[in-house]
mmCIF file of C-alpha atoms in Angstrom:
data_model
loop_
_atom_site.group_PDB
_atom_site.id
_atom_site.type_symbol
_atom_site.label_atom_id
_atom_site.label_comp_id
_atom_site.label_asym_id
_atom_site.label_seq_id
_atom_site.Cartn_x
_atom_site.Cartn_y
_atom_site.Cartn_z
ATOM 1 C CA MET B 31 -37.698 149.905 346.928
ATOM 2 C CA GLN B 32 -40.059 148.887 344.146
ATOM 3 C CA PRO B 33 -40.070 150.434 340.655
ATOM 4 C CA GLN B 34 -42.841 152.986 340.241
ATOM 5 C CA GLY B 35 -44.728 153.601 337.028
ATOM 6 C CA LYS B 36 -44.494 152.155 333.548
ATOM 7 C CA GLN B 37 -41.077 153.608 332.690
ATOM 8 C CA ALA B 38 -39.512 152.272 335.894
ATOM 9 C CA THR B 39 -40.961 148.826 335.265
ATOM 10 C CA GLN B 40 -39.616 148.805 331.708
ATOM 11 C CA SER B 41 -36.141 149.653 333.046
ATOM 12 C CA ILE B 42 -35.910 146.321 334.885
ATOM 13 C CA PRO B 43 -33.110 144.280 333.241
ATOM 14 C CA LEU B 44 -34.300 140.941 331.910
ATOM 15 C CA ILE B 45 -32.619 137.950 333.534
ATOM 16 C CA SER B 46 -31.206 135.178 331.350
ATOM 17 C CA THR B 47 -32.082 131.579 332.175
ATOM 18 C CA ASP B 48 -28.326 130.961 332.042
ATOM 19 C CA VAL B 49 -28.193 132.009 335.711
ATOM 20 C CA LEU B 50 -30.076 128.808 336.586
ATOM 21 C CA GLU B 51 -28.474 125.477 337.427
ATOM 22 C CA ASP B 52 -28.452 123.075 334.484
ATOM 23 C CA TRP B 53 -31.252 120.954 335.945
ATOM 24 C CA ALA B 54 -33.430 124.038 336.499
ATOM 25 C CA LYS B 55 -32.963 125.130 332.889
ATOM 26 C CA LEU B 56 -34.774 121.946 331.856
ATOM 27 C CA VAL B 57 -37.911 123.214 333.606
ATOM 28 C CA PHE B 58 -38.005 126.335 331.411
ATOM 29 C CA GLY B 59 -37.243 124.578 328.130
ATOM 30 C CA ASN B 60 -36.287 126.908 325.290
ATOM 31 C CA ILE B 61 -36.958 130.133 327.226
ATOM 32 C CA ALA B 62 -33.832 132.282 326.837
ATOM 33 C CA GLN B 63 -34.758 134.990 329.338
ATOM 34 C CA PHE B 64 -37.458 135.763 331.841
ATOM 35 C CA ASN B 65 -39.948 138.539 331.165
ATOM 36 C CA ARG B 66 -40.118 141.727 333.223
ATOM 37 C CA LEU B 67 -42.440 140.366 335.914
ATOM 38 C CA GLN B 68 -40.363 137.213 336.340
ATOM 39 C CA SER B 69 -37.085 139.178 336.301
ATOM 40 C CA TRP B 70 -38.476 141.620 338.868
ATOM 41 C CA VAL B 71 -39.299 138.886 341.398
ATOM 42 C CA PHE B 72 -36.572 136.412 340.365
ATOM 43 C CA ASP B 73 -34.274 136.860 343.355
ATOM 44 C CA CYS B 74 -37.083 136.532 345.891
ATOM 45 C CA ALA B 75 -38.667 133.576 344.083
ATOM 46 C CA TYR B 76 -35.541 131.546 343.339
ATOM 47 C CA ASN B 77 -33.044 132.545 346.027
ATOM 48 C CA THR B 78 -35.094 133.007 349.205
ATOM 49 C CA ASP B 79 -37.666 131.277 351.381
ATOM 50 C CA ASN B 80 -39.741 134.457 351.704
ATOM 51 C CA ASN B 81 -43.492 134.327 351.378
ATOM 52 C CA MET B 82 -44.675 136.102 348.222
ATOM 53 C CA LEU B 83 -47.773 137.783 346.850
ATOM 54 C CA VAL B 84 -47.538 138.202 343.081
ATOM 55 C CA CYS B 85 -50.226 140.421 341.548
ATOM 56 C CA ALA B 86 -50.279 140.695 337.774
ATOM 57 C CA PRO B 87 -52.783 140.445 334.912
ATOM 58 C CA THR B 88 -53.655 137.136 333.286
ATOM 59 C CA GLY B 89 -50.924 136.120 330.849
ATOM 60 C CA ALA B 90 -48.202 138.112 332.631
ATOM 61 C CA GLY B 91 -46.192 134.978 333.466
ATOM 62 C CA LYS B 92 -47.206 134.065 337.026
ATOM 63 C CA THR B 93 -46.976 130.341 336.224
ATOM 64 C CA ASN B 94 -43.235 130.655 335.616
ATOM 65 C CA VAL B 95 -42.902 132.558 338.900
ATOM 66 C CA ALA B 96 -44.581 129.603 340.623
ATOM 67 C CA LEU B 97 -42.141 127.260 338.875
ATOM 68 C CA LEU B 98 -39.213 129.368 340.102
ATOM 69 C CA THR B 99 -40.406 128.911 343.694
ATOM 70 C CA ILE B 100 -40.746 125.166 343.081
ATOM 71 C CA CYS B 101 -37.190 125.093 341.706
ATOM 72 C CA HIS B 102 -35.987 126.879 344.846
ATOM 73 C CA GLU B 103 -37.597 124.187 346.995
ATOM 74 C CA ILE B 104 -35.951 121.497 344.866
ATOM 75 C CA LYS B 105 -32.585 123.279 345.188
ATOM 76 C CA LYS B 106 -32.996 123.555 348.954
ATOM 77 C CA ASN B 107 -33.894 119.869 349.177
ATOM 78 C CA MET B 108 -30.751 118.975 347.186
ATOM 79 C CA GLU B 109 -28.517 121.121 349.389
ATOM 80 C CA GLU B 110 -29.896 119.659 352.615
ATOM 81 C CA LYS B 111 -29.827 116.014 351.483
ATOM 82 C CA GLY B 112 -26.849 116.072 349.114
ATOM 83 C CA VAL B 113 -29.082 114.607 346.398
ATOM 84 C CA LEU B 114 -32.684 115.200 345.394
ATOM 85 C CA SER B 115 -34.690 113.379 348.055
ATOM 86 C CA ARG B 116 -38.006 113.027 346.228
ATOM 87 C CA GLU B 117 -39.765 111.331 349.142
ATOM 88 C CA GLU B 118 -39.155 114.436 351.280
ATOM 89 C CA LEU B 119 -40.276 116.936 348.634
ATOM 90 C CA LYS B 120 -43.914 117.989 348.896
ATOM 91 C CA ILE B 121 -45.391 121.024 347.137
ATOM 92 C CA ILE B 122 -49.082 121.952 347.077
ATOM 93 C CA TYR B 123 -50.707 124.050 344.360
ATOM 94 C CA VAL B 124 -54.219 125.220 345.252
ATOM 95 C CA ALA B 125 -56.329 126.136 342.205
ATOM 96 C CA PRO B 126 -59.811 127.650 342.622
ATOM 97 C CA MET B 127 -61.568 125.276 340.209
ATOM 98 C CA LYS B 128 -61.153 121.657 339.131
ATOM 99 C CA ALA B 129 -60.853 122.711 335.487
ATOM 100 C CA LEU B 130 -57.922 124.995 336.335
ATOM 101 C CA ALA B 131 -56.373 122.262 338.489
ATOM 102 C CA GLN B 132 -56.403 119.914 335.487
ATOM 103 C CA GLU B 133 -54.814 122.610 333.320
ATOM 104 C CA ILE B 134 -52.044 123.233 335.861
ATOM 105 C CA VAL B 135 -51.355 119.498 336.173
ATOM 106 C CA GLU B 136 -50.787 119.239 332.415
ATOM 107 C CA LYS B 137 -48.549 122.325 332.347
ATOM 108 C CA PHE B 138 -46.467 121.224 335.310
ATOM 109 C CA LYS B 139 -46.150 117.653 334.089
ATOM 110 C CA GLN B 140 -44.522 118.860 330.882
ATOM 111 C CA ARG B 141 -42.022 120.941 332.874
ATOM 112 C CA LEU B 142 -41.302 118.865 335.971
ATOM 113 C CA GLU B 143 -41.338 115.304 334.678
ATOM 114 C CA LYS B 144 -37.954 116.162 333.106
ATOM 115 C CA LEU B 145 -36.639 116.100 336.684
ATOM 116 C CA GLY B 146 -38.386 112.839 337.488
ATOM 117 C CA LEU B 147 -41.022 114.564 339.614
ATOM 118 C CA LEU B 148 -44.605 113.344 339.810
ATOM 119 C CA VAL B 149 -47.442 115.868 339.434
ATOM 120 C CA ARG B 150 -50.955 114.693 340.274
ATOM 121 C CA GLU B 151 -54.425 116.133 340.741
ATOM 122 C CA LEU B 152 -56.276 115.724 344.042
ATOM 123 C CA THR B 153 -59.841 117.020 343.712
ATOM 124 C CA GLY B 154 -63.378 115.788 344.210
ATOM 125 C CA ASP B 155 -63.191 114.135 340.798
ATOM 126 C CA MET B 156 -59.691 112.728 341.158
ATOM 127 C CA GLN B 157 -58.881 110.713 344.257
ATOM 128 C CA LEU B 158 -55.416 109.423 345.164
ATOM 129 C CA THR B 159 -54.455 106.504 347.358
ATOM 130 C CA ARG B 160 -52.235 107.100 350.377
ATOM 131 C CA GLN B 161 -49.368 105.510 348.450
ATOM 132 C CA GLU B 162 -49.933 107.739 345.410
ATOM 133 C CA ILE B 163 -49.962 110.843 347.596
ATOM 134 C CA ALA B 164 -46.784 109.722 349.364
ATOM 135 C CA GLU B 165 -44.885 109.274 346.095
ATOM 136 C CA THR B 166 -46.141 112.523 344.481
ATOM 137 C CA GLN B 167 -43.972 115.631 344.750
ATOM 138 C CA VAL B 168 -46.445 118.228 343.409
ATOM 139 C CA ILE B 169 -50.117 117.897 344.314
ATOM 140 C CA VAL B 170 -52.587 120.186 342.531
ATOM 141 C CA THR B 171 -55.812 120.517 344.472
ATOM 142 C CA THR B 172 -58.755 122.825 345.265
ATOM 143 C CA PRO B 173 -59.304 124.900 348.428
ATOM 144 C CA GLU B 174 -62.127 122.668 349.645
ATOM 145 C CA LYS B 175 -60.161 119.469 349.083
ATOM 146 C CA TRP B 176 -56.986 120.681 350.735
ATOM 147 C CA ASP B 177 -58.952 122.085 353.660
ATOM 148 C CA GLY B 178 -60.446 118.631 354.222
ATOM 149 C CA VAL B 179 -57.118 116.829 353.814
ATOM 150 C CA SER B 180 -55.058 119.182 355.971
ATOM 151 C CA ARG B 181 -57.495 119.135 358.908
ATOM 152 C CA GLN B 182 -55.947 115.799 359.861
ATOM 153 C CA TRP B 183 -52.377 117.029 359.459
ATOM 154 C CA GLN B 184 -51.273 115.556 362.801
ATOM 155 C CA ASN B 185 -52.030 112.063 361.446
ATOM 156 C CA ARG B 186 -50.849 112.611 357.864
ATOM 157 C CA GLU B 187 -47.100 112.645 357.411
ATOM 158 C CA TYR B 188 -47.326 113.867 353.824
ATOM 159 C CA VAL B 189 -49.109 117.034 354.983
ATOM 160 C CA GLN B 190 -46.370 117.648 357.547
ATOM 161 C CA LYS B 191 -43.741 117.421 354.774
ATOM 162 C CA VAL B 192 -45.218 120.312 352.756
ATOM 163 C CA GLY B 193 -42.535 122.943 352.155
ATOM 164 C CA VAL B 194 -44.365 125.265 349.755
ATOM 165 C CA ILE B 195 -48.035 125.974 349.165
ATOM 166 C CA ILE B 196 -48.979 128.033 346.106
ATOM 167 C CA ILE B 197 -52.459 129.546 346.215
ATOM 168 C CA ASP B 198 -53.744 130.673 342.826
ATOM 169 C CA GLU B 199 -56.388 133.399 342.485
ATOM 170 C CA ILE B 200 -55.802 134.339 346.118
ATOM 171 C CA HIS B 201 -57.881 137.487 345.594
ATOM 172 C CA LEU B 202 -60.857 135.142 346.123
ATOM 173 C CA LEU B 203 -60.243 135.832 349.825
ATOM 174 C CA GLY B 204 -62.833 138.544 349.325
ATOM 175 C CA ALA B 205 -65.403 136.219 347.721
ATOM 176 C CA ASP B 206 -67.703 133.473 348.996
ATOM 177 C CA ARG B 207 -64.875 130.936 349.199
ATOM 178 C CA GLY B 208 -62.596 133.360 351.008
ATOM 179 C CA PRO B 209 -63.083 131.796 354.458
ATOM 180 C CA ILE B 210 -61.778 128.444 353.181
ATOM 181 C CA ILE B 211 -58.588 130.054 351.851
ATOM 182 C CA GLU B 212 -58.213 131.971 355.103
ATOM 183 C CA VAL B 213 -58.541 128.754 357.107
ATOM 184 C CA ILE B 214 -55.891 127.061 354.941
ATOM 185 C CA VAL B 215 -53.412 129.906 355.510
ATOM 186 C CA SER B 216 -54.151 130.035 359.251
ATOM 187 C CA ARG B 217 -53.634 126.275 359.522
ATOM 188 C CA ILE B 218 -50.288 126.542 357.713
ATOM 189 C CA ARG B 219 -49.106 129.119 360.223
ATOM 190 C CA PHE B 220 -50.278 126.927 363.104
ATOM 191 C CA MET B 221 -48.459 123.925 361.588
ATOM 192 C CA GLU B 222 -45.282 126.015 361.259
ATOM 193 C CA GLU B 223 -45.391 126.803 364.946
ATOM 194 C CA LYS B 224 -45.965 123.192 365.974
ATOM 195 C CA LEU B 225 -43.620 121.519 363.475
ATOM 196 C CA LYS B 226 -40.847 124.114 363.849
ATOM 197 C CA HIS B 227 -40.196 124.410 360.122
ATOM 198 C CA HIS B 228 -41.030 127.120 357.624
ATOM 199 C CA ILE B 229 -43.821 126.470 355.126
ATOM 200 C CA ARG B 230 -43.542 128.978 352.306
ATOM 201 C CA ILE B 231 -46.773 130.615 351.110
ATOM 202 C CA ILE B 232 -46.975 131.916 347.531
ATOM 203 C CA GLY B 233 -50.072 133.900 346.589
ATOM 204 C CA LEU B 234 -50.880 134.468 342.922
ATOM 205 C CA SER B 235 -53.499 137.016 341.942
ATOM 206 C CA THR B 236 -54.702 139.357 339.260
ATOM 207 C CA ALA B 237 -53.931 143.018 339.992
ATOM 208 C CA LEU B 238 -55.161 144.078 343.446
ATOM 209 C CA ALA B 239 -55.950 147.598 344.593
ATOM 210 C CA ASN B 240 -55.295 146.573 348.231
ATOM 211 C CA ALA B 241 -52.335 144.205 347.825
ATOM 212 C CA LYS B 242 -50.729 145.393 351.086
ATOM 213 C CA ASP B 243 -53.877 144.430 353.020
#
C-alpha cells in the first residue's frame, strides 16, 4: 500500500544512515538521514533485488536511490564471495546524454572511490579498452553505446557479469530514442533467461502520469 496525497507522504518516517553498514555509510558521506523519497523506497532499494521505477521531480534525490541499489549489489557480492570481489561486480548506468554521463561519473567517483571501486565513462567520446572495461565496476554510458556493446553479449564476459542496470530518464521511452531503450530492456530479459541469473533493472524518471504502464 503506497501513501496517498501530500499529508501521507509527509508522514513517512525519515531513515537514518546509521542503519547502513559502516562501509555503506562512506558512500553517503555526512548525510545523517535520507529524505522522504529515499526513505520511502529504502527497503526496496537496499534490501531487495526487485526491479524499480522511481518517478520524482528533478532534485528529489533519485541519485541517492541509485546509490542505494548499487550498495545493495555490493552487499550481495560480499555475502556471496565472503569479501568484495571487484572483478565480479559490474553495474551499468545509462544516461540519455554524454554531458549527463560525465556529470554522473564525477558524482559517483566521489562516492564510490572510497570503496576502491572504479567508475568510468563509456560513450562515443570516451572509449575504453577491453582491460579497462574488465577492471571497472561502474560503467556510465549512453543508450546508443550500450545497445551496440550489449549486442555481442554472448562474446563479452563483462556484459554477462552485469548485475544491475540503472536507466536514467527512462520516460524517454515515449520519445524518438525510446526504441533503443526498449531494445536494451528486452535484451536484458533475454540474457536473464539464457544466463539463469537475475539482472536488476532500475528506472529513474521525472513524474509520470502513466507510471504503471
